[in-house]
Amino acid sequence: MNADALLKEAGDKLAAARTPEEVEAVKVAYLGRKGAITEILKGLSSLPIDERKIAGQQANAARVALEADVEVRLRDINSAVLAGKLASEKIDTSPQLAFPFPLGSRHPIRQTMDEMVSIFRSLGFVVGDGPEIETDWYNFEALNIPANHPARDTQDTFYLEGYKQLLRTHTSPGQVHAMETRQPPLKIVIPGRVYRNEATDATHSAIFHQIEGLAVDTNITFADLKGTLTLFIHRLFGSSVKLRFRPSHFQFTEPSAEVDIQCTICGGKGCRVCKNSGWLEVLGSGMVHPNVFKAVKYDAEKYTGFAFGLGVERFVMFMYGIDDMRLLYENNLQFLKQF
Ligand code: DAH
């Protein structure tokens, strides 16, 4: 058979090929080391000179044409295979099938914390964090609580070996980290876990959660503090809830205030949860003390700021009418399923 006839024959076989392997087999049969067209090319030297030229051109043309046909056929088959796969394969992303256990849900502490943080974010606060293992400097000293100051007694501290480090007793050291690493204007909230060496009861736990807040700029006033915290409480509990700012004392703020809300359980009439006062204390706050600014090398003449710290568990309890904090840590599914 001459090269043209071989090319025609190979073309028919290519058209019949259905897989890349079948195409490859056709290619080998004609263009491989012992392929039919290769054989013609190999035998050219034994032909008389005038025949050799014509047969050579014909065989080379057949080789080039067949190589191109093989490429085209391969491309067609591959795209047909891909199209077939795309049409037939569906990825089932439904979680029930991928994960054969019933899905859990976020813990009410986490849900509440996220909700509170997102309110602050909507007011322009960024979210920061800080280490749970702290030094004396961050937890106390930089917050204007010097060694031997009685204010340390109120924070039953877990010290680590050698007294060089401790478990943070509040998220306020997060303020110090924030100011050490950023320059004003600054609006930041720092949610996290804190530790106190306390016996667990209905309203206390040795591990609990706080959200710290800090705003620093050239003209921050107590009105900004009141406005921000009032808006926050109204967003969380509804705008009809009453709140009051009560003078207080914290070493790292001056003046300081605590915020009470009208008891969410009894509506202010007086009950067990509010100890018959009609009010619930929800957070501590104040204007950042100049000594704190000095500790982080902020210009206390130029800048003012407000800070606040709130206990997340208390909010969870007031929002859902839970009167025993221990329920939040027992992981009783009957209890958790309600959220
Ligand atoms: N760190 C205080 C505590 O754990 C709460 C607090 C009060 C934080 C006043 C503040 C603040 O930032 O200004 O009791």
Short mmCIF file of C-alpha atoms and ligand atoms in Angstrom, two decimals:
data_model
loop_
_atom_site.label_atom_id
_atom_site.label_comp_id
_atom_site.label_asym_id
_atom_site.label_seq_id
_atom_site.Cartn_x
_atom_site.Cartn_y
_atom_site.Cartn_z
CA MET A 1 0.00 0.00 0.00
CA ASN A 2 1.33 3.45 -0.77
CA ALA A 3 1.46 6.28 1.72
CA ASP A 4 -1.77 7.92 0.56
CA ALA A 5 -3.68 4.66 0.93
CA LEU A 6 -2.15 4.15 4.39
CA LEU A 7 -3.15 7.69 5.38
CA LYS A 8 -6.72 7.03 4.29
CA GLU A 9 -6.81 3.74 6.21
CA ALA A 10 -5.34 5.35 9.35
CA GLY A 11 -7.91 8.17 9.08
CA ASP A 12 -10.79 5.67 9.15
CA LYS A 13 -9.32 3.95 12.21
CA LEU A 14 -8.87 7.30 13.97
CA ALA A 15 -12.49 8.18 13.34
CA ALA A 16 -13.49 4.87 14.91
CA ALA A 17 -11.24 5.35 17.95
CA ARG A 18 -13.20 6.16 21.11
CA THR A 19 -10.46 6.56 23.75
CA PRO A 20 -7.03 8.23 23.93
CA GLU A 21 -5.54 4.70 24.14
CA GLU A 22 -7.18 3.66 20.86
CA VAL A 23 -5.85 6.83 19.19
CA GLU A 24 -2.38 6.06 20.53
CA ALA A 25 -2.60 2.52 19.08
CA VAL A 26 -3.39 3.93 15.60
CA LYS A 27 -0.47 6.34 15.88
CA VAL A 28 1.91 3.53 16.82
CA ALA A 29 0.63 1.29 13.98
CA TYR A 30 1.46 3.92 11.34
CA LEU A 31 4.03 6.27 12.81
CA GLY A 32 5.74 4.15 15.50
CA ARG A 33 9.22 2.68 15.07
CA LYS A 34 7.79 -0.24 13.14
CA GLY A 35 4.74 1.68 11.84
CA ALA A 36 3.55 1.25 8.23
CA ILE A 37 4.41 4.80 7.14
CA THR A 38 7.71 4.66 9.01
CA GLU A 39 8.54 1.49 7.08
CA ILE A 40 7.99 3.29 3.77
CA LEU A 41 10.30 6.09 4.87
CA LYS A 42 12.92 3.56 5.99
CA GLY A 43 12.73 1.72 2.60
CA LEU A 44 13.18 4.85 0.47
CA SER A 45 16.93 4.40 0.05
CA SER A 46 16.42 1.13 -1.77
CA LEU A 47 14.20 2.72 -4.43
CA PRO A 48 15.48 3.99 -7.78
CA ILE A 49 16.31 7.67 -7.54
CA ASP A 50 13.35 9.03 -9.58
CA GLU A 51 10.79 6.98 -7.63
CA ARG A 52 12.48 7.80 -4.33
CA LYS A 53 11.73 11.52 -4.60
CA ILE A 54 7.99 11.15 -5.27
CA ALA A 55 7.51 8.34 -2.76
CA GLY A 56 9.52 10.32 -0.18
CA GLN A 57 7.42 13.45 -0.57
CA GLN A 58 4.22 11.39 -0.43
CA ALA A 59 5.29 9.49 2.72
CA ASN A 60 6.46 12.63 4.53
CA ALA A 61 3.26 14.45 3.67
CA ALA A 62 1.27 11.44 4.95
CA ARG A 63 3.28 11.46 8.19
CA VAL A 64 2.69 15.17 8.82
CA ALA A 65 -1.01 14.87 7.96
CA LEU A 66 -1.52 11.85 10.19
CA GLU A 67 0.27 13.51 13.13
CA ALA A 68 -2.11 16.44 12.81
CA ASP A 69 -5.15 14.15 12.55
CA VAL A 70 -4.04 12.31 15.71
CA GLU A 71 -3.84 15.64 17.62
CA VAL A 72 -7.27 16.72 16.47
CA ARG A 73 -8.84 13.38 17.31
CA LEU A 74 -7.25 13.38 20.79
CA ARG A 75 -8.54 16.85 21.52
CA ASP A 76 -12.06 15.88 20.39
CA ILE A 77 -12.08 12.75 22.52
CA ASN A 78 -10.74 14.55 25.60
CA SER A 79 -13.30 17.32 25.40
CA ALA A 80 -16.09 14.79 24.88
CA VAL A 81 -14.87 12.87 27.94
CA LEU A 82 -14.76 16.08 30.00
CA ALA A 83 -18.22 17.16 28.85
CA GLY A 84 -19.56 13.72 29.75
CA LYS A 85 -17.98 13.93 33.21
CA LEU A 86 -19.33 17.42 33.85
CA ALA A 87 -22.80 16.32 32.87
CA SER A 88 -22.80 13.15 34.92
CA GLU A 89 -20.86 14.15 38.05
CA LYS A 90 -22.68 16.12 40.70
CA ILE A 91 -20.91 17.01 43.92
CA ASP A 92 -23.26 16.65 46.84
CA THR A 93 -22.34 19.35 49.27
CA SER A 94 -25.22 18.80 51.67
CA PRO A 95 -23.75 18.49 55.18
CA GLN A 96 -26.15 15.75 56.26
CA LEU A 97 -24.65 13.34 53.76
CA ALA A 98 -21.04 14.40 54.14
CA PHE A 99 -21.21 14.24 57.91
CA PRO A 100 -23.30 11.43 59.33
CA PHE A 101 -23.82 13.02 62.75
CA PRO A 102 -26.37 15.67 63.67
CA LEU A 103 -24.73 19.09 63.58
CA GLY A 104 -24.17 20.84 66.89
CA SER A 105 -24.61 24.53 67.45
CA ARG A 106 -22.61 27.38 68.88
CA HIS A 107 -22.53 27.68 72.64
CA PRO A 108 -24.70 30.49 74.06
CA ILE A 109 -21.59 32.20 75.46
CA ARG A 110 -20.02 32.26 72.01
CA GLN A 111 -23.27 33.34 70.34
CA THR A 112 -23.69 36.22 72.76
CA MET A 113 -20.04 37.25 72.52
CA ASP A 114 -20.24 37.30 68.71
CA GLU A 115 -23.43 39.31 68.81
CA MET A 116 -21.89 41.87 71.18
CA VAL A 117 -18.70 42.15 69.15
CA SER A 118 -20.67 42.68 65.96
CA ILE A 119 -22.54 45.59 67.55
CA PHE A 120 -19.22 47.22 68.42
CA ARG A 121 -17.90 46.52 64.93
CA SER A 122 -20.90 48.31 63.48
CA LEU A 123 -19.89 51.30 65.63
CA GLY A 124 -16.41 51.35 64.10
CA PHE A 125 -14.47 49.29 66.64
CA VAL A 126 -11.89 46.82 65.36
CA VAL A 127 -11.38 43.47 67.08
CA GLY A 128 -8.10 42.66 68.81
CA ASP A 129 -6.79 40.05 71.20
CA GLY A 130 -4.09 39.44 73.74
CA PRO A 131 -2.41 36.53 75.53
CA GLU A 132 -4.12 34.70 78.40
CA ILE A 133 -0.76 34.27 80.12
CA GLU A 134 0.38 37.74 81.11
CA THR A 135 3.08 39.45 83.07
CA ASP A 136 2.48 41.57 86.13
CA TRP A 137 3.22 44.65 84.04
CA TYR A 138 0.36 44.16 81.59
CA ASN A 139 -2.21 42.84 84.05
CA PHE A 140 -1.52 45.38 86.83
CA GLU A 141 1.41 47.78 86.65
CA ALA A 142 0.63 49.43 83.30
CA LEU A 143 -3.00 49.73 84.39
CA ASN A 144 -2.01 51.92 87.32
CA ILE A 145 -2.21 49.09 89.85
CA PRO A 146 1.25 49.17 91.48
CA ALA A 147 2.71 46.37 93.60
CA ASN A 148 1.12 46.14 97.05
CA HIS A 149 -1.85 48.25 95.99
CA PRO A 150 -5.05 47.04 97.69
CA ALA A 151 -6.82 46.96 94.31
CA ARG A 152 -4.89 43.75 93.61
CA ASP A 153 -6.83 41.98 96.34
CA THR A 154 -10.06 42.22 94.37
CA GLN A 155 -8.51 40.19 91.56
CA ASP A 156 -7.85 36.74 92.95
CA THR A 157 -4.93 35.98 90.74
CA PHE A 158 -3.60 32.64 89.56
CA TYR A 159 0.17 33.14 89.54
CA LEU A 160 2.36 30.82 87.53
CA GLU A 161 5.54 29.31 88.87
CA GLY A 162 8.06 31.87 90.07
CA TYR A 163 5.43 34.66 90.12
CA LYS A 164 6.85 36.05 86.88
CA GLN A 165 3.69 35.28 84.94
CA LEU A 166 0.02 34.99 85.73
CA LEU A 167 -3.28 34.11 84.11
CA ARG A 168 -4.88 37.40 83.15
CA THR A 169 -7.61 38.34 85.59
CA HIS A 170 -9.31 40.66 83.11
CA THR A 171 -9.10 41.64 79.44
CA SER A 172 -7.81 45.11 80.35
CA PRO A 173 -4.16 44.16 79.62
CA GLY A 174 -5.41 43.92 76.01
CA GLN A 175 -5.74 47.72 76.13
CA VAL A 176 -2.06 48.02 76.95
CA HIS A 177 -1.04 45.72 74.08
CA ALA A 178 -3.34 47.64 71.72
CA MET A 179 -1.83 51.00 72.62
CA GLU A 180 1.73 49.70 72.53
CA THR A 181 1.27 48.51 68.97
CA ARG A 182 -1.00 51.23 67.53
CA GLN A 183 -1.26 54.98 67.49
CA PRO A 184 -4.45 57.00 68.05
CA PRO A 185 -7.14 57.42 66.85
CA LEU A 186 -8.01 53.98 68.10
CA LYS A 187 -11.28 52.12 68.67
CA ILE A 188 -10.85 48.50 69.62
CA VAL A 189 -12.67 45.69 71.42
CA ILE A 190 -10.83 42.71 72.87
CA PRO A 191 -12.96 39.66 73.65
CA GLY A 192 -11.43 36.79 75.57
CA ARG A 193 -11.18 34.38 78.43
CA VAL A 194 -10.06 35.46 81.89
CA TYR A 195 -9.18 33.62 85.11
CA ARG A 196 -9.80 34.22 88.81
CA ASN A 197 -8.96 32.05 91.74
CA GLU A 198 -12.53 31.81 92.95
CA ALA A 199 -14.86 29.06 94.07
CA THR A 200 -17.58 28.30 91.55
CA ASP A 201 -21.16 29.17 92.52
CA ALA A 202 -24.32 30.45 90.85
CA THR A 203 -22.69 33.75 89.90
CA HIS A 204 -18.95 32.98 89.88
CA SER A 205 -16.60 30.85 87.84
CA ALA A 206 -12.81 30.58 87.88
CA ILE A 207 -12.79 30.86 84.08
CA PHE A 208 -15.09 33.31 82.39
CA HIS A 209 -15.24 35.73 79.44
CA GLN A 210 -14.95 39.46 79.09
CA ILE A 211 -15.03 42.02 76.33
CA GLU A 212 -12.73 44.98 76.76
CA GLY A 213 -13.32 48.21 74.88
CA LEU A 214 -11.09 51.21 74.27
CA ALA A 215 -11.46 54.42 72.28
CA VAL A 216 -8.66 57.01 72.15
CA ASP A 217 -8.53 60.25 70.19
CA THR A 218 -7.87 63.95 70.72
CA ASN A 219 -11.39 64.88 71.81
CA ILE A 220 -13.01 61.88 73.44
CA THR A 221 -15.30 62.87 76.32
CA PHE A 222 -17.49 61.13 78.86
CA ALA A 223 -20.41 61.88 76.52
CA ASP A 224 -18.83 59.55 73.95
CA LEU A 225 -18.61 56.84 76.59
CA LYS A 226 -22.25 57.28 77.58
CA GLY A 227 -23.48 57.46 74.01
CA THR A 228 -21.55 54.38 72.90
CA LEU A 229 -22.55 52.21 75.84
CA THR A 230 -26.19 53.35 75.78
CA LEU A 231 -26.44 52.50 72.11
CA PHE A 232 -24.81 49.13 72.73
CA ILE A 233 -27.24 48.23 75.54
CA HIS A 234 -30.23 49.35 73.48
CA ARG A 235 -29.15 47.29 70.49
CA LEU A 236 -28.68 44.24 72.67
CA PHE A 237 -31.69 44.43 74.98
CA GLY A 238 -34.04 46.65 72.97
CA SER A 239 -34.37 50.42 73.16
CA SER A 240 -36.97 50.36 75.91
CA VAL A 241 -34.59 48.95 78.52
CA LYS A 242 -33.62 51.51 81.17
CA LEU A 243 -29.98 51.95 82.17
CA ARG A 244 -28.08 54.09 84.64
CA PHE A 245 -24.49 55.18 85.08
CA ARG A 246 -23.32 54.91 88.67
CA PRO A 247 -20.04 56.42 90.00
CA SER A 248 -17.44 53.79 90.77
CA HIS A 249 -13.71 53.29 91.05
CA PHE A 250 -11.18 51.54 88.85
CA GLN A 251 -7.46 52.23 89.02
CA PHE A 252 -7.13 52.58 85.26
CA THR A 253 -9.97 55.07 84.72
CA GLU A 254 -10.83 58.47 86.17
CA PRO A 255 -13.67 59.18 86.51
CA SER A 256 -15.12 55.68 86.56
CA ALA A 257 -18.67 54.46 86.24
CA GLU A 258 -20.56 51.21 86.39
CA VAL A 259 -23.57 50.62 84.21
CA ASP A 260 -26.72 49.00 85.53
CA ILE A 261 -29.70 47.93 83.47
CA GLN A 262 -33.21 47.46 84.69
CA CYS A 263 -33.61 43.82 85.71
CA THR A 264 -34.50 41.81 82.63
CA ILE A 265 -36.06 39.06 84.72
CA CYS A 266 -38.58 41.05 86.79
CA GLY A 267 -38.68 44.27 84.78
CA GLY A 268 -37.45 46.27 87.77
CA LYS A 269 -39.99 45.08 90.35
CA GLY A 270 -37.35 43.18 92.33
CA CYS A 271 -36.53 39.49 92.27
CA ARG A 272 -33.95 36.90 93.30
CA VAL A 273 -31.63 37.63 90.35
CA CYS A 274 -31.46 41.40 90.98
CA LYS A 275 -31.50 40.82 94.74
CA ASN A 276 -34.69 42.87 94.92
CA SER A 277 -32.95 46.04 93.75
CA GLY A 278 -34.58 46.06 90.31
CA TRP A 279 -31.17 46.70 88.70
CA LEU A 280 -28.42 44.50 87.27
CA GLU A 281 -24.81 45.63 87.09
CA VAL A 282 -23.51 44.88 83.58
CA LEU A 283 -20.19 46.63 83.06
CA GLY A 284 -17.40 48.84 84.33
CA SER A 285 -16.13 51.86 82.43
CA GLY A 286 -14.43 55.21 82.66
CA MET A 287 -12.08 57.75 81.12
CA VAL A 288 -8.59 56.31 80.61
CA HIS A 289 -6.31 57.33 83.49
CA PRO A 290 -3.34 59.52 82.44
CA ASN A 291 -0.98 57.03 84.12
CA VAL A 292 -2.13 54.35 81.69
CA PHE A 293 -1.32 56.65 78.77
CA LYS A 294 2.08 57.30 80.31
CA ALA A 295 2.76 53.57 80.62
CA VAL A 296 2.22 53.12 76.87
CA LYS A 297 3.99 56.38 75.98
CA TYR A 298 0.89 58.14 74.67
CA ASP A 299 0.83 61.91 75.17
CA ALA A 300 -1.60 62.29 78.08
CA GLU A 301 -1.88 66.04 77.42
CA LYS A 302 -2.97 65.51 73.86
CA TYR A 303 -5.20 62.43 74.04
CA THR A 304 -8.24 61.35 75.99
CA GLY A 305 -10.09 58.07 75.84
CA PHE A 306 -12.76 55.91 77.36
CA ALA A 307 -12.56 52.25 78.27
CA PHE A 308 -14.99 49.63 79.42
CA GLY A 309 -15.02 45.98 80.40
CA LEU A 310 -17.99 43.67 80.53
CA GLY A 311 -18.54 40.12 81.70
CA VAL A 312 -20.05 38.02 78.92
CA GLU A 313 -21.60 35.36 81.19
CA ARG A 314 -23.63 37.98 83.05
CA PHE A 315 -25.08 39.19 79.75
CA VAL A 316 -25.94 35.65 78.69
CA MET A 317 -27.73 35.12 81.99
CA PHE A 318 -29.65 38.39 81.78
CA MET A 319 -30.58 37.90 78.14
CA TYR A 320 -31.96 34.42 78.61
CA GLY A 321 -33.11 34.60 82.21
CA ILE A 322 -30.60 32.02 83.46
CA ASP A 323 -30.14 32.23 87.21
CA ASP A 324 -27.20 29.83 87.65
CA MET A 325 -23.92 30.39 85.79
CA ARG A 326 -22.91 26.77 86.25
CA LEU A 327 -25.48 25.74 83.64
CA LEU A 328 -23.28 27.43 81.06
CA TYR A 329 -20.35 25.12 81.76
CA GLU A 330 -21.98 21.75 82.30
CA ASN A 331 -22.55 21.04 78.61
CA ASN A 332 -25.88 19.44 79.31
CA LEU A 333 -27.39 18.94 75.85
CA GLN A 334 -30.94 19.39 77.09
CA PHE A 335 -29.92 22.85 78.23
CA LEU A 336 -27.76 23.78 75.22
CA LYS A 337 -30.39 22.70 72.67
CA GLN A 338 -32.57 25.61 73.73
CA PHE A 339 -30.27 28.18 72.10
N1 DAH B 1 -11.15 45.16 84.19
C1 DAH B 1 -12.33 45.41 85.01
C2 DAH B 1 -12.72 44.13 85.74
O1 DAH B 1 -12.37 43.07 85.33
C3 DAH B 1 -13.48 45.87 84.16
C4 DAH B 1 -13.24 47.23 83.61
C5 DAH B 1 -13.69 48.35 84.28
C6 DAH B 1 -12.60 47.42 82.40
C7 DAH B 1 -13.48 49.61 83.80
C8 DAH B 1 -12.37 48.68 81.90
C9 DAH B 1 -12.84 49.78 82.61
O2 DAH B 1 -11.75 48.91 80.76
O3 DAH B 1 -12.64 51.02 82.11
O4 DAH B 1 -13.39 44.21 86.72
#
